[in-house]
Structures are given as structure tokens and as C-alpha cells.
XYZ file of C-alpha atoms in Angstrom:
596
model
C 34.653 -24.414 12.382
C 33.184 -25.111 15.836
C 36.275 -23.593 17.445
C 36.072 -20.573 15.159
C 32.410 -19.886 15.822
C 32.623 -20.796 19.522
C 34.601 -17.688 20.369
C 34.156 -14.048 19.516
C 33.594 -13.556 15.813
C 34.265 -10.218 14.164
C 31.503 -8.674 12.031
C 33.662 -9.248 8.961
C 34.102 -12.940 9.761
C 30.421 -13.353 10.579
C 29.532 -11.812 7.231
C 31.783 -14.263 5.407
C 30.343 -17.227 7.321
C 26.788 -16.181 6.500
C 27.767 -15.684 2.879
C 29.233 -19.180 2.850
C 26.075 -20.699 4.337
C 23.898 -18.886 1.792
C 26.207 -20.044 -0.988
C 25.867 -23.645 0.207
C 22.078 -23.281 0.202
C 22.299 -22.203 -3.422
C 24.299 -25.353 -4.126
C 21.589 -27.469 -2.483
C 19.012 -26.077 -4.907
C 21.298 -26.456 -7.908
C 22.052 -30.071 -6.965
C 18.339 -30.899 -7.151
C 18.129 -29.185 -10.530
C 21.154 -31.190 -11.712
C 19.679 -34.455 -10.408
C 16.460 -33.790 -12.316
C 18.378 -33.000 -15.488
C 20.465 -36.156 -15.149
C 17.460 -38.429 -14.570
C 15.596 -36.830 -17.477
C 18.305 -38.051 -19.870
C 17.539 -41.697 -19.079
C 15.000 -43.425 -21.351
C 13.584 -45.026 -18.190
C 12.765 -41.609 -16.697
C 13.318 -42.782 -13.102
C 12.084 -40.685 -10.202
C 14.379 -39.333 -7.516
C 11.738 -39.507 -4.764
C 8.172 -40.525 -5.532
C 6.970 -39.264 -2.144
C 7.757 -35.630 -2.939
C 4.684 -33.404 -3.013
C 3.469 -32.209 -6.373
C 3.037 -28.494 -6.984
C -0.206 -27.194 -5.544
C -2.570 -26.104 -8.285
C -5.992 -24.684 -7.663
C -7.613 -21.464 -8.777
C -6.505 -19.452 -11.779
C -4.700 -16.189 -11.261
C -6.459 -12.845 -11.122
C -4.917 -9.499 -11.948
C -4.571 -7.246 -8.919
C -4.500 -3.491 -9.271
C -1.367 -1.960 -7.772
C -1.251 1.790 -7.200
C 2.377 2.347 -8.172
C 3.890 5.634 -7.072
C 7.274 6.240 -5.472
C 8.330 2.954 -3.856
C 11.488 1.726 -2.177
C 13.113 -1.492 -3.321
C 16.219 -3.285 -2.214
C 17.455 -4.710 1.052
C 17.129 -2.627 4.233
C 20.412 -3.856 5.700
C 18.901 -5.257 8.889
C 20.022 -8.852 8.268
C 22.059 -10.879 5.790
C 21.545 -10.273 2.091
C 23.663 -10.635 -1.015
C 25.393 -7.479 -2.196
C 23.300 -7.345 -5.380
C 20.153 -6.706 -3.275
C 21.280 -3.184 -2.434
C 21.579 -0.315 -2.066
C 17.937 0.272 -1.189
C 16.603 3.007 -3.429
C 13.461 4.680 -4.649
C 11.858 4.087 -8.008
C 8.710 5.451 -9.607
C 6.087 2.959 -10.771
C 3.068 3.737 -12.874
C -0.138 2.013 -11.677
C -0.149 -1.566 -12.952
C -1.819 -4.927 -12.574
C -0.080 -8.147 -11.604
C -1.429 -11.679 -11.384
C -1.679 -13.096 -7.894
C -0.773 -16.599 -9.165
C 1.507 -18.223 -11.712
C 0.596 -19.301 -15.244
C -0.629 -22.916 -15.285
C 0.099 -25.910 -17.483
C -3.430 -25.693 -18.849
C -2.910 -22.092 -19.881
C 0.390 -23.037 -21.493
C -1.310 -25.846 -23.426
C -3.702 -23.241 -24.843
C -0.689 -21.211 -26.005
C 0.725 -24.303 -27.695
C -2.643 -25.164 -29.258
C -2.707 -21.671 -30.782
C 0.631 -22.485 -32.467
C 2.505 -20.204 -30.090
C 5.870 -21.862 -30.767
C 5.518 -21.245 -34.512
C 4.385 -17.618 -34.598
C 7.334 -15.237 -35.044
C 5.063 -12.249 -34.287
C 5.014 -13.333 -30.625
C 8.760 -13.694 -30.186
C 11.711 -11.395 -29.661
C 14.190 -11.695 -32.514
C 16.858 -13.500 -30.466
C 14.188 -15.675 -28.882
C 12.770 -16.715 -32.244
C 16.252 -17.625 -33.471
C 16.854 -19.665 -30.311
C 13.481 -21.433 -30.530
C 14.085 -22.374 -34.156
C 17.666 -23.549 -33.697
C 16.746 -25.648 -30.635
C 13.405 -26.848 -32.083
C 11.467 -25.743 -29.015
C 7.847 -26.873 -29.013
C 7.111 -27.288 -25.281
C 8.643 -26.571 -21.848
C 12.016 -28.164 -21.158
C 10.865 -31.349 -19.387
C 7.691 -31.999 -21.384
C 7.437 -34.935 -23.768
C 4.518 -36.201 -25.837
C 3.948 -39.962 -25.594
C 1.747 -40.127 -28.674
C -1.503 -39.480 -26.858
C -0.805 -36.822 -24.234
C 1.890 -34.612 -22.793
C 3.979 -35.939 -19.881
C 6.341 -34.056 -17.602
C 9.554 -35.174 -15.947
C 9.951 -34.174 -12.303
C 11.830 -35.469 -9.275
C 8.810 -37.721 -8.689
C 9.304 -39.333 -12.093
C 7.495 -39.157 -15.426
C 3.848 -38.173 -14.956
C 0.910 -36.784 -16.955
C 0.577 -33.015 -17.118
C -1.666 -31.577 -14.388
C -3.555 -28.714 -16.009
C -3.960 -26.484 -12.947
C -0.365 -26.839 -11.721
C 2.049 -23.994 -12.553
C 4.096 -24.397 -15.721
C 7.842 -24.629 -15.021
C 11.208 -24.927 -16.761
C 10.743 -22.296 -19.414
C 13.140 -19.681 -20.755
C 12.766 -15.928 -20.621
C 12.116 -15.945 -24.352
C 9.233 -18.398 -23.933
C 7.844 -16.445 -21.004
C 7.977 -13.204 -22.981
C 6.263 -14.808 -26.003
C 3.523 -16.257 -23.817
C 2.929 -12.900 -22.129
C 2.556 -11.210 -25.504
C 0.138 -13.938 -26.623
C -1.887 -13.379 -23.429
C -2.089 -9.596 -24.086
C 0.054 -8.992 -21.028
C 3.744 -8.654 -20.193
C 6.274 -9.766 -17.629
C 6.554 -7.574 -14.519
C 9.631 -5.511 -13.872
C 11.564 -6.613 -10.821
C 10.535 -3.417 -9.018
C 6.847 -4.111 -9.702
C 7.288 -7.685 -8.498
C 9.026 -6.608 -5.274
C 6.503 -3.881 -4.498
C 3.572 -6.283 -4.939
C 5.255 -9.109 -3.013
C 6.203 -6.800 -0.142
C 2.565 -5.691 0.147
C 1.395 -9.303 0.433
C -0.568 -9.110 -2.832
C 0.903 -12.276 -4.386
C 0.408 -16.013 -3.917
C 2.940 -18.690 -4.955
C 5.764 -16.269 -4.237
C 8.642 -18.557 -3.283
C 7.343 -22.130 -3.090
C 6.868 -23.167 -6.740
C 9.152 -21.602 -9.332
C 11.433 -18.631 -9.823
C 9.557 -16.016 -11.829
C 11.010 -14.261 -14.843
C 10.877 -10.478 -14.824
C 11.342 -8.073 -17.695
C 14.406 -6.553 -16.011
C 17.978 -7.059 -17.110
C 20.360 -8.078 -14.336
C 22.185 -4.812 -13.670
C 23.605 -3.123 -10.567
C 21.331 -0.920 -8.503
C 22.170 2.804 -8.370
C 25.128 3.247 -6.044
C 26.181 -0.415 -6.134
C 29.866 -0.982 -5.516
C 31.289 -4.525 -5.407
C 33.490 -5.459 -2.483
C 37.164 -6.184 -2.765
C 38.486 -9.562 -3.882
C 36.492 -12.715 -4.496
C 33.513 -11.515 -2.458
C 33.037 -8.630 -4.870
C 33.073 -11.025 -7.805
C 30.306 -13.177 -6.305
C 27.522 -11.281 -8.079
C 29.023 -8.224 -9.714
C 30.908 -9.946 -12.523
C 27.700 -11.589 -13.788
C 25.828 -8.316 -14.347
C 25.749 -8.623 -18.111
C 23.564 -10.529 -20.558
C 21.245 -12.009 -17.927
C 17.659 -11.450 -16.792
C 16.356 -11.195 -13.231
C 14.083 -13.821 -11.688
C 12.299 -13.222 -8.394
C 10.712 -15.354 -5.682
C 11.989 -18.868 -5.075
C 11.117 -22.452 -5.953
C 10.122 -25.737 -4.383
C 13.819 -26.687 -4.647
C 14.947 -23.636 -2.649
C 15.947 -24.311 0.989
C 13.382 -22.846 3.420
C 14.245 -19.342 4.584
C 16.828 -18.779 1.876
C 14.975 -16.144 -0.124
C 13.203 -12.869 0.637
C 11.262 -10.292 -1.351
C 14.476 -8.434 -2.257
C 16.323 -11.555 -3.507
C 17.607 -11.281 -7.106
C 18.250 -14.489 -9.010
C 19.537 -14.328 -12.570
C 19.933 -16.550 -15.621
C 20.571 -16.108 -19.314
C 17.371 -15.557 -21.318
C 17.732 -18.803 -23.273
C 18.255 -21.032 -20.211
C 15.366 -23.235 -19.099
C 16.831 -26.184 -17.203
C 16.285 -24.362 -13.890
C 12.935 -24.279 -12.120
C 11.453 -21.128 -13.644
C 7.862 -20.010 -14.177
C 5.738 -17.029 -15.188
C 3.757 -14.381 -13.395
C 2.008 -11.932 -15.713
C 1.599 -8.186 -15.392
C -0.045 -5.571 -17.539
C -0.380 -1.847 -17.853
C -3.579 -0.113 -16.825
C -5.773 0.238 -19.898
C -7.219 3.768 -20.196
C -10.659 3.882 -18.614
C -10.439 0.477 -16.930
C -10.851 1.964 -13.468
C -11.813 5.513 -14.398
C -15.442 5.804 -13.342
C -14.714 9.393 -12.368
C -11.840 11.116 -10.646
C -12.981 10.494 -7.077
C -14.059 6.890 -7.704
C -10.698 6.178 -9.332
C -8.779 7.428 -6.286
C -11.138 5.622 -3.922
C -10.765 2.350 -5.844
C -6.978 2.622 -5.949
C -6.751 3.374 -2.223
C -9.119 0.515 -1.337
C -7.138 -1.956 -3.431
C -3.844 -0.739 -1.986
C -5.108 -0.757 1.595
C -6.782 -4.173 1.461
C -3.807 -5.734 -0.348
C -1.272 -4.735 2.305
C -0.130 -7.153 5.021
C -1.637 -4.803 7.615
C -4.908 -3.870 5.967
C -5.647 -0.189 6.358
C -7.852 2.578 5.008
C -7.649 6.353 5.139
C -10.222 7.888 7.510
C -11.038 10.528 4.891
C -13.296 7.934 3.237
C -15.552 7.840 6.308
C -17.230 11.041 5.242
C -19.716 10.284 2.514
C -23.227 11.627 3.101
C -24.195 8.868 5.538
C -20.831 8.994 7.290
C -21.071 12.743 7.821
C -24.546 12.357 9.348
C -23.297 9.590 11.645
C -20.338 11.693 12.734
C -22.640 14.567 13.647
C -24.622 12.059 15.742
C -21.376 10.934 17.418
C -20.625 14.540 18.288
C -23.856 14.694 20.310
C -23.092 11.561 22.380
C -22.382 11.891 26.097
C -19.236 9.775 25.758
C -17.824 11.843 22.911
C -16.381 14.725 24.896
C -14.195 16.373 22.186
C -17.010 18.214 20.394
C -18.805 19.708 23.388
C -15.548 20.413 25.233
C -14.069 22.183 22.226
C -17.341 24.036 21.587
C -17.489 25.248 25.189
C -13.863 26.329 25.076
C -14.317 28.026 21.712
C -17.322 29.948 23.055
C -15.287 31.176 26.052
C -12.296 32.344 24.011
C -14.068 33.491 20.825
C -13.595 37.191 21.652
C -9.876 36.632 22.283
C -9.555 34.917 18.911
C -11.635 37.569 17.153
C -9.470 40.370 18.516
C -6.581 39.238 16.320
C -8.598 38.710 13.125
C -8.142 41.609 10.638
C -10.969 43.440 8.883
C -12.352 41.931 5.656
C -10.751 38.601 6.572
C -11.348 35.300 4.802
C -11.925 32.232 6.979
C -10.608 29.043 5.323
C -11.809 25.904 7.102
C -10.166 22.534 6.441
C -12.461 19.503 6.677
C -15.441 21.674 7.485
C -18.157 19.009 7.782
C -21.350 20.641 9.043
C -19.542 23.918 9.919
C -21.231 24.046 13.346
C -18.233 25.496 15.217
C -17.763 28.043 12.471
C -20.837 29.913 13.665
C -19.213 30.641 17.033
C -16.275 32.304 15.315
C -18.477 34.184 12.840
C -20.633 35.564 15.665
C -17.565 36.844 17.529
C -15.784 38.161 14.424
C -18.197 39.970 12.090
C -15.140 41.341 10.284
C -14.926 37.942 8.557
C -16.636 38.659 5.231
C -15.827 35.503 3.268
C -15.809 31.831 4.156
C -14.147 29.005 2.193
C -15.045 25.554 3.548
C -13.017 22.646 2.112
C -14.376 19.130 2.534
C -14.370 15.798 0.710
C -18.138 15.362 1.177
C -20.149 17.310 -1.380
C -23.392 16.586 0.497
C -22.040 17.963 3.772
C -20.728 21.077 2.019
C -24.005 21.718 0.239
C -26.060 21.458 3.431
C -23.637 23.567 5.468
C -23.531 26.253 2.770
C -27.314 26.526 2.660
C -27.528 26.855 6.456
C -24.782 29.477 6.648
C -26.215 31.563 3.815
C -29.555 31.574 5.613
C -27.961 32.682 8.890
C -25.383 35.095 7.434
C -26.791 36.554 4.220
C -23.917 39.055 3.832
C -21.249 36.353 4.159
C -19.659 35.260 0.888
C -19.456 31.441 0.985
C -17.322 29.631 -1.615
C -17.264 25.873 -0.889
C -14.526 23.691 -2.373
C -15.032 19.944 -2.754
C -11.696 18.227 -2.288
C -9.176 16.504 -0.065
C -8.208 19.186 2.423
C -4.871 17.453 3.119
C -3.687 18.359 -0.392
C -2.942 21.819 -1.704
C -6.136 23.453 -2.974
C -6.339 26.517 -5.200
C -8.231 29.225 -3.354
C -10.522 31.537 -5.360
C -8.458 34.226 -7.092
C -10.981 36.854 -5.974
C -9.595 36.438 -2.450
C -6.053 37.412 -3.424
C -4.593 40.099 -1.200
C -7.114 39.682 1.607
C -6.044 38.509 5.091
C -6.511 34.756 5.499
C -7.324 32.873 8.686
C -7.139 29.089 8.712
C -9.554 27.133 10.897
C -8.945 23.457 11.677
C -11.057 22.406 14.684
C -12.191 18.982 15.863
C -8.719 17.512 16.474
C -8.751 16.223 12.902
C -4.991 16.839 13.013
C -4.914 13.726 15.189
C -6.123 11.543 12.313
C -2.852 12.146 10.489
C 0.479 10.459 11.079
C 3.277 12.676 12.365
C 4.743 12.962 8.862
C 1.319 13.626 7.343
C 0.573 16.276 9.962
C 3.816 18.095 9.185
C 3.118 17.869 5.452
C -0.425 19.168 5.959
C 0.641 22.115 8.103
C 3.311 23.022 5.553
C 0.685 22.875 2.803
C -1.612 25.159 4.804
C 1.260 27.581 5.346
C 1.867 27.768 1.580
C -1.850 28.209 0.831
C -2.425 30.955 3.394
C 0.939 32.671 2.788
C 2.859 35.115 4.975
C 0.982 36.954 7.693
C -1.673 34.269 8.017
C -2.783 32.564 11.193
C -4.226 29.123 11.906
C -6.699 28.313 14.687
C -6.180 24.644 15.490
C -8.135 22.324 17.788
C -6.350 19.309 19.270
C -7.380 16.715 21.836
C -5.151 16.323 24.882
C -3.676 13.094 26.298
C -5.801 11.828 29.231
C -6.866 8.642 31.041
C -7.490 5.548 28.902
C -11.061 4.888 30.075
C -12.267 8.318 28.954
C -10.515 7.950 25.608
C -11.880 4.484 24.797
C -15.441 5.402 25.770
C -15.330 8.285 23.303
C -14.572 5.889 20.437
C -16.716 2.931 21.520
C -20.001 4.387 22.764
C -22.708 2.317 24.399
C -25.291 3.110 21.709
C -23.062 1.722 18.958
C -23.096 4.891 16.858
C -19.312 4.871 16.428
C -19.481 1.221 15.397
C -22.033 2.102 12.680
C -19.818 5.002 11.607
C -16.830 2.666 11.315
C -18.792 -0.003 9.434
C -20.261 2.592 7.077
C -16.891 2.496 5.340
C -17.742 -1.059 4.241
C -21.227 0.059 3.203
C -19.637 2.725 1.021
C -17.252 0.223 -0.574
C -20.196 -2.066 -1.335
C -22.183 0.775 -2.901
C -19.498 2.590 -4.878
C -17.039 -0.207 -5.735
C -19.396 -3.192 -6.163
C -18.164 -4.737 -2.916
C -19.757 -7.701 -1.168
C -18.735 -7.069 2.449
C -21.029 -8.719 4.991
C -21.255 -5.835 7.440
C -22.265 -8.134 10.299
C -19.143 -10.264 9.770
C -16.961 -7.478 11.213
C -16.763 -6.058 14.736
C -15.844 -2.517 15.698
C -12.774 -2.230 17.956
C -11.207 0.798 19.653
C -7.828 0.512 21.428
C -5.451 2.966 23.119
C -1.909 2.766 21.746
C 0.073 4.172 24.636
C 3.409 4.154 22.814
C 2.148 6.353 19.984
C -0.376 8.273 22.113
C -3.317 7.535 19.853
C -6.699 5.838 19.846
C -6.959 3.320 17.010
C -10.155 2.136 15.360
C -10.279 -1.234 13.636
C -12.790 -3.512 11.955
C -12.140 -7.097 13.042
C -13.145 -10.051 10.871
C -15.229 -12.580 12.787
C -14.384 -15.483 10.448
C -12.080 -16.564 7.657
C -13.655 -14.936 4.611
C -13.004 -13.636 1.114
C -14.544 -10.358 0.002
C -14.521 -8.540 -3.323
C -14.342 -4.848 -4.151
C -13.227 -2.815 -7.164
C -12.949 -6.015 -9.179
C -10.497 -7.662 -6.770
C -10.728 -10.333 -4.096
C -9.262 -9.970 -0.608
C -8.947 -12.607 2.094
C -9.476 -12.013 5.813
C -8.507 -14.436 8.546
C -10.644 -14.715 11.664
C -9.456 -11.977 14.016
C -7.647 -10.053 11.276
C -7.965 -6.285 11.587
C -8.665 -3.568 9.056
C -7.129 -0.426 10.581
C -9.472 2.443 9.756
C -8.425 5.404 11.888
C -5.824 6.841 14.216
C -6.716 9.668 16.576
C -3.506 11.051 18.013
C -3.655 12.961 21.264
C -1.292 15.784 22.142
C 0.364 17.656 24.949
C 1.069 21.395 24.646
C 4.761 20.632 24.216
C 4.218 18.009 21.508
C 1.902 20.394 19.640
C 4.543 23.128 19.849
C 7.170 20.793 18.381
C 4.805 19.823 15.570
C 4.140 23.474 14.746
C 7.820 24.394 14.726
C 8.661 21.452 12.454
C 6.074 22.765 9.982
C 7.176 26.391 9.821
C 4.659 27.784 12.307
C 5.036 29.509 15.674
C 2.705 28.651 18.560
C 1.587 32.124 19.628
C -1.154 31.276 22.118
C -2.982 28.315 23.616
C -6.105 27.610 25.652
C -6.660 24.311 27.518
C -10.098 23.377 28.873
C -10.789 21.754 32.285
C -11.162 17.959 32.319
C -11.704 16.227 29.953
C -8.990 18.432 28.525
C -9.087 19.831 25.008
C -6.821 22.463 23.498
C -7.223 25.299 21.020
C -3.968 26.677 19.652
C -3.239 29.794 17.645
C -0.389 29.407 15.164
C 1.215 32.127 13.063
C 3.560 31.730 10.119
C 7.175 31.699 11.265
C 9.156 34.746 10.111
């Protein structure tokens, strides 16, 4: 073997060697399971190694809200995996809840005390038949000594520890327990999505976890030729999938895509339970906006890289703070864009048709709108779209006072999604207005999707006036997002204030620091909130842990060059018809028209 591996090894040979190593690791785990089973048959109940660590118990599990949606599961193909872990594919998940920890011995004792093994209403038909024929009344390695339950492990015969995870149970038992607990077992896709997001504890270090998924090939699966193809494929019948790993599993053997499988009646292996449940109607439905906010907060704070959408900055207080930011000396984008807009307003107005409708995306206080309205009196209707109802209300009142003949129809909503414009505007020329370099807050894919949405909303013949910040020196960029007066820091932290107020959060605002960094590779300024200490916070009925120094990524502000903006427009079905770039610190205003 040393000679074989010492020279050049073909990809095919390397794949077989890695498969052999992984197969041997499976044998190592199975040997420990066999040793335990053998020792359990002895009336002396000898231990294999009394120094082995017991399973870590601790806190009970809590259900974590998972947003569902279109997710990808399966192996990416970037390192070794068994063939049954692919192909990677997409699957739709409804929102669900999943426990962050495994069911404990104490919880299982409560199931037994409620006569769970003798209630056919809890059991699947085949499971009930199996339980009766095998006289099941406890997990596989439990025995009652006349006064209390004991459990056989590799450490020997010991009293049950209530807060340790229950192990060595069959799928049928797990399913019955879940029904008794008014829950269910997760599907393997739900399990993988939650594990990949870092939402689960006790993932691979205690017990393999039963799922509610039959062991079947993924869409597009094709077994290889010969014995390698038989390794997993020929077992894809009559078995259920388990996910995770166990304390018997060699370190590094498993991954979030790993699919173990056993027959539903088997319970000699080290198996446990993680519960899931569907979202009960109304459980998180305070109102439509709160529901979306709660789901996004839970999703963002549950991910390995904690993140939040910058659209949630702009509640009433956030909008006021942003207007204050716009007046700071360090924050050049607003005044630079305003100056540039004032200089070119007549040029822009010259191409705006009579009786035009101005549709502004993310309007905020609508301050820059006035410059365009003054230069283009032929604009007779204005449709501001913004997520902040307070900001819209105030801006509408100010504009109506200044332009009494202007028809103003505000729309409260997420401007990045397609919004139905008032039907009364049908047939009138539409001009989109998207100033402030808000386009920079979106990822490249999101920006393309947004611009395509705008193109559909405004239809053929429309134009879009777009403001975008230009790439420049790092010092100027950082100062704009980390001002000396700390206004931007308060703006960033207001996100936590909003979570506390609207989602019953308990964030200590002073336990987080504002951070702005320039990401040269992606040409963007990033804003983060950095935890000062190890801490656990709650929001939307869930708990989230932060390590000292861990970052919550709250905003990206991409910067552009004229060429990169042109490419973005073309990818979205627009044509860059004209552009104006200010003197330093540079800012750009671009006129886009719908591509023919």
C-alpha cells in the first residue's frame, strides 16, 4: 500500500482508496456496537472501558423556527462523499420547527410512565406489531433492577441519567414518542437544512438521529458499475434514513450530507431522537410584517455567519437616524449626489415625457425627489415605495404641502419585490427613480433580480434614473460608515433596539460594537455588530449564542465603476444610455432605458 500511494495515483484509484478508508471507519463504529451488544448478553454486565466519557446532558431542547423555502441538499462534490449523498438537488420546505437538542432519558421515562409502550393509538401498525411480538417496554439496553432503571453502555451497567440523551431505540419507538409529544420526526431534508445553518446542537457526537424519510435514491442518482455501485444502491429499500453521527463514530467521518440507514425495527445501533413539528397556524403570525421580520431574524441569527437584511434598519427611528447620517460631513454620498443631481436635473428632465409618473424605490424622506420635481413639472404623479410607513407618511405630507397639484400615492412595502402599481396609472409614461446608491446594499444576484423586477413593473418604454457610489480610496469610504459622532453606530445598533421592541428580544445594546470594513475583493463596505463577550440572547421566542468577537453582518454597500454598472444593467435587460460622474469624492448618476 505504501508503494502504491507513494507514486502517482490516478483519480479513480484515489477514489477507491478513500472509499476503502471510509468503509473501514464504518467498521470501527460497528465493532464498538457489536462489543456493546456482546457484553450486554453477559449476566455480569462487564464494561468495555470504564474511563470512557458519558454522554453530555444539560439543558432540554428548544424548538427553533426554520424558514423553509427552496433549499439545496446533498453533497457539493468538493471532497469525498458516498454516492448516496448526491446528486445535490433543490427541495421545497415549508416553514418548520426543529429541536436544537436530542430527547433525553428523563423525557423518555415520562413517555413510559404514560404507558406509551401499551397505547396502540401512538404506534404505526407495523411498529405496534413489532413492539408486541418483541415485548418492548424500554430502550434496547435498559433493564429494571427492581427499584430503578439501569442502562448498559461501554462503561458498564449504570443508573439512568435523566438529562442524558436516550439512545438505542427503533424508528417505530421514535415515531411513537414523537406522536406522544405532539411532534414528529424531521425529514432528512429538514435535518440537513437546519444542521447546515448551524441551528442544531448534539449533531454528530451522541447518537444517529432517526428521520421520517425512507432511504431512497436522490433524483438523478445512478449507481456506479460493479461492486462500488452496490455499496449503497442495493440497500435502498425497506430502510429509514438516520442523520448526524454518534459517540462511536470516528472523528471526521460524517458531515451534514451523510446518510445512514437502518431497518425501522432495528435498535441495537446507537440511535436517538430529534423532534420536529409543523408551524401551528397563528404561532408566529402577529401580522404580516412581524411574521416576515421574525422569520428573517430567526434565519439570520441561526446561520453560521449571522446576518440581517439592511431593509430592517428603516423603522421610524432608523429612518430618522439615516437622515441624520446624510447630513454628516463624513457621509459624502448624499451631498455629492444632491449636488450632482442639481447640476444635471435639466438634462434628466428633458427626456421625461408629459404627464409622467415618477416611481421611487426606497423613497425614505423623498428629499432628492424635490430636485427632480422642480426641474420636471411635467411629472404629475408620484408613487413612493418604502418599507417604513412612518417615513412615507411624513414625506407624503411634506410633498403635498409643497406640490398641491401633484398626485401622491404612497405604497408601503418591500421595494425589492414586485409591487402592484395603482391601476389608474395604466398607460401613462413611467420613470423609475432609485437614488442614494441603495443598489449597493444588494448582492450582485439580488441587484440583477431587482432591476429585472423594476423592468417588468415599469414596462417597455420606461426609464430608470439610478444613483450609485463609485469605488474610491479606503479612508474616505470607511469614514463615511464610521463617523466620529457615532451616528452610524447608533443607526446600526437600532436594529437590535427594533428586535427588542417588536420581537421581545433582550439584546444588551452596549454589549455590541459597531464595525465598518472595506472588502477590497468584493468592492464593498461592510457593516457589522461585534459581540464584546460570550453571551446568549433571545428574540422571537428563540435563543441565540454569540461568542466574544463574533460578528452579525448587517449591511453591504457595494461600490461601482462605470463599466461594472454597465455590465449590471445589461445583465438585467437595461441599456445604459447616459451617465454623469461627480468630482471627488466621486458619485455617479446613470440613466437606464429598457433594452429593445
